[in-house]
Coordinates of C-alpha atoms in Angstrom, one line a residue:
M1 CA 118.8 197.8 246.1
Q2 CA 116.2 195.3 245.0
T3 CA 115.7 191.8 246.7
T4 CA 115.2 189.0 243.9
T5 CA 113.6 186.2 244.8
L6 CA 114.1 182.4 244.0
Y7 CA 110.9 182.6 241.7
E8 CA 113.3 185.2 239.8
Q9 CA 116.7 183.6 240.4
D10 CA 115.8 180.0 239.5
F11 CA 112.4 179.1 238.4
Y12 CA 112.9 175.5 238.5
A13 CA 113.8 175.2 242.1
W14 CA 111.2 177.8 243.4
A15 CA 109.1 175.2 241.5
Q16 CA 110.3 172.6 243.4
R17 CA 110.1 174.3 246.7
Q18 CA 106.4 174.8 246.2
V19 CA 105.7 171.2 245.6
E20 CA 107.6 170.5 248.7
L21 CA 105.4 172.7 250.6
L22 CA 102.4 171.3 248.9
R23 CA 102.9 168.0 250.3
S24 CA 104.5 168.6 253.5
G25 CA 100.9 171.0 254.3
Q26 CA 102.8 173.8 255.4
L27 CA 100.8 176.4 253.4
G28 CA 101.6 179.3 254.7
E29 CA 105.3 179.1 253.5
L30 CA 103.7 179.0 249.7
D31 CA 104.5 181.9 247.2
I32 CA 100.7 182.4 246.6
D33 CA 101.1 185.4 244.4
N34 CA 103.5 183.8 242.1
L35 CA 101.4 180.3 241.9
I36 CA 98.2 182.2 241.2
E37 CA 100.0 183.8 237.9
E38 CA 101.7 180.1 237.1
I39 CA 98.5 178.6 237.2
E40 CA 96.6 181.1 235.1
S41 CA 99.8 181.0 232.8
L42 CA 99.4 177.5 232.4
G43 CA 95.6 178.0 231.6
R44 CA 96.5 180.8 228.7
Q45 CA 99.2 177.8 227.6
E46 CA 96.1 175.4 226.8
R47 CA 94.0 178.0 225.0
Q48 CA 97.2 179.3 223.2
G49 CA 98.0 175.5 222.3
L50 CA 94.3 174.7 220.7
R51 CA 94.7 178.0 218.8
N52 CA 98.1 177.2 217.2
R53 CA 97.0 173.6 216.3
L54 CA 93.8 175.6 214.5
G55 CA 96.5 177.7 213.0
V56 CA 98.4 174.9 211.1
L57 CA 95.2 172.3 210.7
L58 CA 93.1 175.2 209.3
G59 CA 96.5 177.1 206.7
H60 CA 96.7 173.3 205.5
L61 CA 93.3 172.8 205.0
L62 CA 93.4 176.3 203.1
K63 CA 96.4 175.1 201.2
W64 CA 94.0 171.9 200.2
R65 CA 91.2 173.5 198.7
Y66 CA 92.7 176.3 197.3
Q67 CA 95.9 174.7 195.9
P68 CA 94.6 171.4 194.7
E69 CA 97.3 171.0 192.1
A70 CA 100.1 171.4 194.5
R71 CA 98.8 168.5 197.2
S72 CA 101.2 166.3 198.7
K73 CA 101.4 163.3 201.0
S74 CA 103.0 165.7 203.4
W75 CA 100.1 168.2 203.8
A76 CA 97.7 165.0 204.2
A77 CA 99.9 164.3 206.9
T78 CA 100.1 167.5 208.5
I79 CA 96.3 167.7 208.5
R80 CA 95.7 164.2 209.8
E81 CA 98.3 164.7 212.6
Q82 CA 96.8 168.2 213.6
R83 CA 93.0 167.0 213.6
E84 CA 94.3 163.8 215.7
R85 CA 96.4 166.1 218.0
I86 CA 93.5 168.4 218.3
Q87 CA 91.1 165.7 219.5
E88 CA 93.9 164.7 221.9
H89 CA 93.9 168.1 223.6
L90 CA 90.3 168.8 223.8
A91 CA 89.8 164.9 225.5
E92 CA 92.7 166.1 228.0
N93 CA 91.1 169.6 228.5
P94 CA 87.2 168.9 227.6
S95 CA 86.4 172.2 229.3
L96 CA 88.3 173.8 226.2
R97 CA 85.5 172.6 224.2
P98 CA 83.2 176.0 224.6
Y99 CA 86.4 177.5 223.4
L100 CA 86.5 175.8 220.3
A101 CA 84.6 178.3 218.1
E102 CA 86.7 181.5 219.2
A103 CA 90.0 179.5 218.7
T104 CA 89.1 178.5 215.5
L105 CA 88.2 182.4 214.7
K106 CA 91.8 183.1 216.0
G107 CA 93.1 180.0 214.7
Y108 CA 92.1 181.0 211.3
R109 CA 94.1 184.3 210.9
S110 CA 97.1 182.3 211.7
G111 CA 96.1 179.8 209.1
L112 CA 96.1 182.8 206.5
N113 CA 99.4 183.9 207.6
L114 CA 100.9 180.5 207.2
V115 CA 99.4 180.7 203.4
D116 CA 101.0 184.0 203.0
R117 CA 104.4 182.4 204.1
E118 CA 103.9 178.9 202.3
T119 CA 102.3 179.6 199.0
P120 CA 102.0 182.0 196.0
L121 CA 98.3 182.8 196.9
N122 CA 97.4 186.0 197.9
I123 CA 95.5 185.8 201.2
K124 CA 93.5 189.0 200.2
Q125 CA 91.5 186.8 197.9
L126 CA 91.0 184.2 200.2
P127 CA 87.8 184.4 202.7
Q128 CA 88.5 186.5 205.4
S129 CA 86.5 184.2 207.8
C130 CA 87.1 180.6 208.4
P131 CA 84.9 178.8 205.3
F132 CA 85.1 175.4 207.1
S133 CA 82.6 173.8 209.0
E134 CA 83.7 171.8 212.4
A135 CA 82.8 168.7 209.8
E136 CA 85.2 169.9 207.6
I137 CA 87.9 170.8 209.9
F138 CA 87.5 167.6 211.7
E139 CA 86.1 165.1 209.8
E140 CA 86.3 165.4 206.3
P141 CA 89.0 162.6 204.3
I142 CA 92.0 163.7 203.1
D143 CA 93.2 161.7 200.0
W144 CA 96.2 163.4 198.7
Q145 CA 96.5 161.3 195.4
S146 CA 92.9 162.3 194.5

């Protein structure tokens, strides 16, 4: 018969217990293996968050570039919002900056999928690697009325 742990039964209670143990200095009582797993997972989530935001941003930049007739205030707002959130994310996690190039490559694939879902464009006719410079991704002005 398999014994379940607090970690498996109630993650929130487990996390609160780990905090109590840390604060009280009872380090020998910590669930080290699961703590390591969770801390590693937090790092992966930060990287994934950056990739996901880049995917949305790059998808909208592709739509903006390749469907100029369909440009809208909503697309411009999404581009602006994602730029701001990515910059905030990088400011809060400066050690992710060296990962930006790799995240852009991975995010671009997600951006192509977004274009495929949301537009009539044929993604096979779009660039298969990111055509945008860092300046175009983060700084190029977007005027939805032009």
